[in-house]
JSON list of C-alpha atoms and ligand atoms in Angstrom, two decimals:
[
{"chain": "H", "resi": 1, "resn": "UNK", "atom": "CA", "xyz": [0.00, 0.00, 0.00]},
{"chain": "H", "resi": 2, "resn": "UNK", "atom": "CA", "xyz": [1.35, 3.32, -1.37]},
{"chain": "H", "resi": 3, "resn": "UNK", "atom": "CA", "xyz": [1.72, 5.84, 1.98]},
{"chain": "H", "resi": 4, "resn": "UNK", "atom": "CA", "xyz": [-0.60, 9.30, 1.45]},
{"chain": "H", "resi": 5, "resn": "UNK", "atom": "CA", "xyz": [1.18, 12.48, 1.40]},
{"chain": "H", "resi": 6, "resn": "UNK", "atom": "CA", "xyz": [-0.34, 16.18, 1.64]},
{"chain": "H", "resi": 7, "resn": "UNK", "atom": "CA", "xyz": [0.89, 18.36, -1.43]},
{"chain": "H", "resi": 8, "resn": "UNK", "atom": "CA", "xyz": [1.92, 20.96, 0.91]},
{"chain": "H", "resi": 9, "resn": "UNK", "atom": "CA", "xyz": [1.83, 20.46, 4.20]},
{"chain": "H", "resi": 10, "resn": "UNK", "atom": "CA", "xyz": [-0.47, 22.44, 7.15]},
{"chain": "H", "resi": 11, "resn": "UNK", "atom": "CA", "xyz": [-3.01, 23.33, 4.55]},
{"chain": "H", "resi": 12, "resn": "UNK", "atom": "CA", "xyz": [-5.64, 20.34, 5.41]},
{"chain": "H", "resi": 13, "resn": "UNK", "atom": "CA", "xyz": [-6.01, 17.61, 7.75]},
{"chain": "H", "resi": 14, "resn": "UNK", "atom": "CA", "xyz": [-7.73, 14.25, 7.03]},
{"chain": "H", "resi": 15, "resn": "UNK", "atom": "CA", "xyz": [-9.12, 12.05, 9.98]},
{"chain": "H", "resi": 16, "resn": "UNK", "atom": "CA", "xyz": [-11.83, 9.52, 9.78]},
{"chain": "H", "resi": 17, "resn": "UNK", "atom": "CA", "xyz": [-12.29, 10.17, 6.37]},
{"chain": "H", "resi": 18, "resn": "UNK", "atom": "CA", "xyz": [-13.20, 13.36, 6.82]},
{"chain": "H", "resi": 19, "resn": "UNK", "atom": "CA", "xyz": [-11.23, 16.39, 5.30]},
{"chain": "H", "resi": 20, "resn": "UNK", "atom": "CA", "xyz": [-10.87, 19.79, 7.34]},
{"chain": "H", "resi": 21, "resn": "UNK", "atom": "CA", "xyz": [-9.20, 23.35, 5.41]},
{"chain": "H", "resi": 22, "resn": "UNK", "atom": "CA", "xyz": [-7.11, 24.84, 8.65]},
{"chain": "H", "resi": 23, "resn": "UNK", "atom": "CA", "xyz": [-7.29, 28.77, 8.70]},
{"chain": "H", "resi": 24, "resn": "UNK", "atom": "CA", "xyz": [-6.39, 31.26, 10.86]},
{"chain": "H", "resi": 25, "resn": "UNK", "atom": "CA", "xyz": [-8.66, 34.18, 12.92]},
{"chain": "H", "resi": 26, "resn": "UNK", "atom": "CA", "xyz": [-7.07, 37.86, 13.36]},
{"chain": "H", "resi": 27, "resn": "UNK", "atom": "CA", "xyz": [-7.18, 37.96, 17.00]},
{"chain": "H", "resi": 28, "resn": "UNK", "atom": "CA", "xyz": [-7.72, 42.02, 16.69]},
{"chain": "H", "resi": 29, "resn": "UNK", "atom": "CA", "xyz": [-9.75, 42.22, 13.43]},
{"chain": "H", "resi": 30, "resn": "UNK", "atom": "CA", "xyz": [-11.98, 39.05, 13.19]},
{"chain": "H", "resi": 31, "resn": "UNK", "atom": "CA", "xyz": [-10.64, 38.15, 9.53]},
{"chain": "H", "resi": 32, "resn": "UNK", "atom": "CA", "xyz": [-10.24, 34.59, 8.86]},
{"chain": "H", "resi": 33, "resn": "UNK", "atom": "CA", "xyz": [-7.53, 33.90, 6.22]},
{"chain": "H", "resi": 34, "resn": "UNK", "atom": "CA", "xyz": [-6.41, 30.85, 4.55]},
{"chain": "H", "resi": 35, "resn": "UNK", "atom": "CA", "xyz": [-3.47, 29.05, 4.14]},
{"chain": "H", "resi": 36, "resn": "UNK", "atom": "CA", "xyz": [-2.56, 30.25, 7.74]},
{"chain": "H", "resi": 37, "resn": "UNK", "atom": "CA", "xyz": [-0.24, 33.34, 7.63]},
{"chain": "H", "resi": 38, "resn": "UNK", "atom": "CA", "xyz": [2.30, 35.33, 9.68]},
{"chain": "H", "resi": 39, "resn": "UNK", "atom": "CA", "xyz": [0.66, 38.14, 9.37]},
{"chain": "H", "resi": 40, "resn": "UNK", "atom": "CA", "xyz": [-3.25, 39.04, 8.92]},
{"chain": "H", "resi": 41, "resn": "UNK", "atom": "CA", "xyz": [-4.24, 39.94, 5.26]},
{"chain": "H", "resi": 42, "resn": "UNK", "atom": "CA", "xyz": [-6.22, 42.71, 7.09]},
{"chain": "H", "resi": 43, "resn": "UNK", "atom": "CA", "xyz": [-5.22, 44.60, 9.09]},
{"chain": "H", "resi": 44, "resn": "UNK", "atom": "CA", "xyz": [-1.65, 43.30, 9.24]},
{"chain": "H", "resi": 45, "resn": "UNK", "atom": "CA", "xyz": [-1.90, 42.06, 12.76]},
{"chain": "H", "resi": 46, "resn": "UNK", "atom": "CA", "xyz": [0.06, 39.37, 14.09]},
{"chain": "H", "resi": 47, "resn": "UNK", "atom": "CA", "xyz": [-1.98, 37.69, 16.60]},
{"chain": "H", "resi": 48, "resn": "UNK", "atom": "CA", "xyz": [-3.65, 34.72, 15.23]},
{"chain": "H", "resi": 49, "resn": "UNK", "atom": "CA", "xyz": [-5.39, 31.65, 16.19]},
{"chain": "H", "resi": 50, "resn": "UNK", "atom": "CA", "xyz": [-5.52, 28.42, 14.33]},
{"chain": "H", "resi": 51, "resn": "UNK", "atom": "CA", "xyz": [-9.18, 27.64, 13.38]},
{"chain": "H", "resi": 52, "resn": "UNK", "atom": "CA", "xyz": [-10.62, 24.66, 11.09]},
{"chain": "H", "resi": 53, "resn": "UNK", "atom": "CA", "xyz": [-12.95, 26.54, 8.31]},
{"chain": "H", "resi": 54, "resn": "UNK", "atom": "CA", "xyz": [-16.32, 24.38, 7.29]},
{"chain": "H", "resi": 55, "resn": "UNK", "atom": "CA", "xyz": [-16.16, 21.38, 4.93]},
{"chain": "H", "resi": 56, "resn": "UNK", "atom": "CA", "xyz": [-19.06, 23.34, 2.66]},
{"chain": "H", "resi": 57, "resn": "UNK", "atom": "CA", "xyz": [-19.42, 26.59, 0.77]},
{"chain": "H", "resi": 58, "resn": "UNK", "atom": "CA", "xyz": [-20.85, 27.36, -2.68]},
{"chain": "H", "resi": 59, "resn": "UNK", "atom": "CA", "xyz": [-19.55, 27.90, -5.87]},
{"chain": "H", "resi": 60, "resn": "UNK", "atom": "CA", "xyz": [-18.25, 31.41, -6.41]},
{"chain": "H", "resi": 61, "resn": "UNK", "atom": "CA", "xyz": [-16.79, 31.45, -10.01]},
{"chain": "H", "resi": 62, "resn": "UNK", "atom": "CA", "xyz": [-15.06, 28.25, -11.94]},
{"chain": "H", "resi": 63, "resn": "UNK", "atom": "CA", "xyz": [-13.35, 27.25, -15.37]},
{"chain": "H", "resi": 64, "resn": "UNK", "atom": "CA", "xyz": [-13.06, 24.29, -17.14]},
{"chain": "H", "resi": 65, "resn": "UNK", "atom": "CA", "xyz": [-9.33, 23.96, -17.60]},
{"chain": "H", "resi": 66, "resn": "UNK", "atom": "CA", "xyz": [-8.31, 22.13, -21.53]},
{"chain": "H", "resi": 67, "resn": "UNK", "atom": "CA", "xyz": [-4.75, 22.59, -21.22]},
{"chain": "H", "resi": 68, "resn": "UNK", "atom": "CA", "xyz": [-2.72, 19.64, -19.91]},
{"chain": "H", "resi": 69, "resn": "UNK", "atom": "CA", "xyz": [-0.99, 20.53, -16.88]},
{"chain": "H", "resi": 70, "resn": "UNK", "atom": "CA", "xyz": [1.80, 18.74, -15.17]},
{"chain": "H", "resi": 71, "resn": "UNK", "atom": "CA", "xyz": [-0.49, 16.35, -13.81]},
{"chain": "H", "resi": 72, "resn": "UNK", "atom": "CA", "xyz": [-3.49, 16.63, -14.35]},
{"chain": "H", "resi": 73, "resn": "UNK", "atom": "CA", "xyz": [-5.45, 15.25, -18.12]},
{"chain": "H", "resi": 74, "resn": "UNK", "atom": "CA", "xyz": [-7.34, 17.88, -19.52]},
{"chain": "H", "resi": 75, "resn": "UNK", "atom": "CA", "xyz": [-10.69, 18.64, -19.65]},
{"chain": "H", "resi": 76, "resn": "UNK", "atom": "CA", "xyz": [-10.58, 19.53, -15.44]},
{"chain": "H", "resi": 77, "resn": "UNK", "atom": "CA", "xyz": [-12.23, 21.65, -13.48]},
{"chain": "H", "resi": 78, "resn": "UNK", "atom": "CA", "xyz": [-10.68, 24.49, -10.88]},
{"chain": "H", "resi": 79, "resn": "UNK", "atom": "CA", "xyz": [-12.96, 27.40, -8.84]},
{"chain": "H", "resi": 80, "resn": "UNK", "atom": "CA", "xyz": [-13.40, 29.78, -5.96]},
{"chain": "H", "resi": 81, "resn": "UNK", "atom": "CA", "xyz": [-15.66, 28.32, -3.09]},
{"chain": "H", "resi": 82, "resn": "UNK", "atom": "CA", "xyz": [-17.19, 30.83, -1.06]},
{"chain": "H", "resi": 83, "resn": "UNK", "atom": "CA", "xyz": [-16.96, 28.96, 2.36]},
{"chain": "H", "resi": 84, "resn": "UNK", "atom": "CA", "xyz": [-19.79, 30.32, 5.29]},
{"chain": "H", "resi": 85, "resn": "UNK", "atom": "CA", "xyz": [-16.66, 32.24, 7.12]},
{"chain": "H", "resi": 86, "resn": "UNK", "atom": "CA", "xyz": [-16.85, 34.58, 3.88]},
{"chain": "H", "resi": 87, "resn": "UNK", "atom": "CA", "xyz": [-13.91, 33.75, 2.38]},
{"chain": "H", "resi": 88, "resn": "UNK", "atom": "CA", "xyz": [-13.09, 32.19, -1.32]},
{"chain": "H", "resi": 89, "resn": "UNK", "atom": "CA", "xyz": [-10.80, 29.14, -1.72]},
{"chain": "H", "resi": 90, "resn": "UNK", "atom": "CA", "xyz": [-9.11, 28.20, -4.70]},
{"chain": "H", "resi": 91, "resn": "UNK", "atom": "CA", "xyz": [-9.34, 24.88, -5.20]},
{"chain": "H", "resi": 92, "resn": "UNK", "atom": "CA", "xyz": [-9.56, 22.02, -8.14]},
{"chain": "H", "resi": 93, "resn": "UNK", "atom": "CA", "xyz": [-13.62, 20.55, -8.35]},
{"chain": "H", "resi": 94, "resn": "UNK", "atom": "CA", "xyz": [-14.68, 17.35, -9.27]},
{"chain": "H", "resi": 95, "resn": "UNK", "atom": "CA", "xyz": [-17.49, 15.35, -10.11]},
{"chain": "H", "resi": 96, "resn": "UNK", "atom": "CA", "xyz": [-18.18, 17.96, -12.90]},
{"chain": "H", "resi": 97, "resn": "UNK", "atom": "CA", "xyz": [-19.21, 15.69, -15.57]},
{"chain": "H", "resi": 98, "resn": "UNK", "atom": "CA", "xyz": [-22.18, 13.72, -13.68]},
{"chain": "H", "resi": 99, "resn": "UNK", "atom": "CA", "xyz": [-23.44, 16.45, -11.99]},
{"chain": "H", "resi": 100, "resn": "UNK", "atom": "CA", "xyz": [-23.00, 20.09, -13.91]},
{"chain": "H", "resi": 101, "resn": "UNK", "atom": "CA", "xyz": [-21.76, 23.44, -12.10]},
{"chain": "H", "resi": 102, "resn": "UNK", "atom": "CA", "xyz": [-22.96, 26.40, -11.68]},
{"chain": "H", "resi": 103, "resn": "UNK", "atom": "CA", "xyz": [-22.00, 29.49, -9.75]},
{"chain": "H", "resi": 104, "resn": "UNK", "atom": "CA", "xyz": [-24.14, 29.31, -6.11]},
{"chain": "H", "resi": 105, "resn": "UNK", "atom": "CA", "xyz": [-24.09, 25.85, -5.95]},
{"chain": "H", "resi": 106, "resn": "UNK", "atom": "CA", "xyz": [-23.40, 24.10, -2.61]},
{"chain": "H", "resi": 107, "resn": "UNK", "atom": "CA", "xyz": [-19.94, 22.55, -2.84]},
{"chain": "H", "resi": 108, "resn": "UNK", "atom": "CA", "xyz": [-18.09, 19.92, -0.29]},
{"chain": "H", "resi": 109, "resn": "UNK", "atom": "CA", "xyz": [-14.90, 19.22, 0.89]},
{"chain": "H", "resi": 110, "resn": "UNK", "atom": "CA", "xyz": [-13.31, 16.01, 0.13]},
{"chain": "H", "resi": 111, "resn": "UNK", "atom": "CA", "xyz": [-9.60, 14.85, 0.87]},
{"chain": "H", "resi": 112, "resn": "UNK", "atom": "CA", "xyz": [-8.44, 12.77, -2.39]},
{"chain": "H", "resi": 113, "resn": "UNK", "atom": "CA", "xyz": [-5.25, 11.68, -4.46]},
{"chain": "H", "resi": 114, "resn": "UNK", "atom": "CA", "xyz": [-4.16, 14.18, -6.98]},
{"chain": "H", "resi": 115, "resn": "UNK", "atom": "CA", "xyz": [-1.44, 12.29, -8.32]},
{"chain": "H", "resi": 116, "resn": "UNK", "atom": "CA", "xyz": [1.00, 9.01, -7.73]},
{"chain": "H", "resi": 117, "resn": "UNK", "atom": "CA", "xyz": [4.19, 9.06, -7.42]},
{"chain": "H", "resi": 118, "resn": "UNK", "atom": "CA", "xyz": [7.02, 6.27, -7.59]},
{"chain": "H", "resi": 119, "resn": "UNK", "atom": "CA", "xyz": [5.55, 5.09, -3.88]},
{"chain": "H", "resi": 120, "resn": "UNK", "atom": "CA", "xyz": [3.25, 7.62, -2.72]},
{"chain": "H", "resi": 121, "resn": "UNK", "atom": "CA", "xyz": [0.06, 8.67, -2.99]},
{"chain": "H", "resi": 122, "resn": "UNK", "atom": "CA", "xyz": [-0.07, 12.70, -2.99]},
{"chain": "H", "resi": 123, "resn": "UNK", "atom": "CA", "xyz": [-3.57, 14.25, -1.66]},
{"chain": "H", "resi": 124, "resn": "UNK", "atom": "CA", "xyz": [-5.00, 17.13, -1.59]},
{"chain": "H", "resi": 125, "resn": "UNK", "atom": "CA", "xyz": [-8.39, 19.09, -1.19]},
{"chain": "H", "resi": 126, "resn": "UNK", "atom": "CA", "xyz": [-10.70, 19.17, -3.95]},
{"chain": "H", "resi": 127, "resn": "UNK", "atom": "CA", "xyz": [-14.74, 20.41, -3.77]},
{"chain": "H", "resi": 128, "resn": "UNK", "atom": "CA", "xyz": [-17.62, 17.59, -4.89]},
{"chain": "H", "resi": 129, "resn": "UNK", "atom": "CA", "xyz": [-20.91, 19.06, -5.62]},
{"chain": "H", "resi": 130, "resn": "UNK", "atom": "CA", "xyz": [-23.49, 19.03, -2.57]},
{"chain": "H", "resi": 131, "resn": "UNK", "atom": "CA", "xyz": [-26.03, 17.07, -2.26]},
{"chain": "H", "resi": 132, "resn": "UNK", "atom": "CA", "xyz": [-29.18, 16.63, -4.74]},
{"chain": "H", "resi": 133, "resn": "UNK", "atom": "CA", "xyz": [-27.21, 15.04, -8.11]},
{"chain": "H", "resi": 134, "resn": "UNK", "atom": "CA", "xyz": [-23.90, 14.80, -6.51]},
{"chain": "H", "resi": 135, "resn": "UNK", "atom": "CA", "xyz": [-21.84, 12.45, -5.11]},
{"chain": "H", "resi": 136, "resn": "UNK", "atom": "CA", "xyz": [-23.23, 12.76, -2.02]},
{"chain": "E", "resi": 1, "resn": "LIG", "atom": "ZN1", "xyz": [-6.57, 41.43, 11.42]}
]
């Protein structure tokens, strides 16, 4: 069995097969930024606190990507999710094909192999259509 490895580590966590985006809170000005920073994005504070943003949000914009990349096939899919702390993460999006997007829709987190490697599995966090027509 190949071992899992995060593309970039602190991004994400995975446990019990659940997938969690880890963000920070501006102690002094409320924002929530992700990745996790130095520094707040607002107000250029330094006193943050860890915090684990929600698993769903909704489709802000997308594009349907028909260049090859390094490694992913073309035709795939990459967006902004608008998560319910207000903020947008870029992030690839499956399950396109059996279930169509469009901007508003409600979007999941899932934790899932982008690519192999010679013995390892590399993950990463990619957004599933919600519910109704999804994957689940
Ligand atoms: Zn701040």
């Amino acid at each position: 069995m190949k071992s899992r490895v995060p593309f970039r580590q602190g991004l994400f966590e995975e446990a019990d097969g659940e997938g969690t985006l880890l963000g920070a809170r501006c102690r002094q000005c409320g924002q929530i930024i992700f990745p996790r920073r130095e520094t707040c994005l607002n107000c250029l504070g330094k006193d943050l606190e860890p915090v684990r943003l929600s698993r769903h949000g909704q489709l802000y914009s997308y594009t349907i990507v028909h260049m090859p990349s390094e490694h992913f096939p073309p035709p795939y899919a990459i967006g902004w999710i608008e998560l319910a702390e207000g903020i947008r993460v870029f992030s690839q999006i499956r399950g396109w094909q059996e279930s169509p997007l469009k901007t508003g829709r409600d979007m999941r987190l899932t934790i899932e192999k982008l690519w192999e490697e010679a013995d390892r599995e590399v993950t990463g966090y990619v957004f599933r259509p919600a519910g109704k027509g999804g994957a689940g």
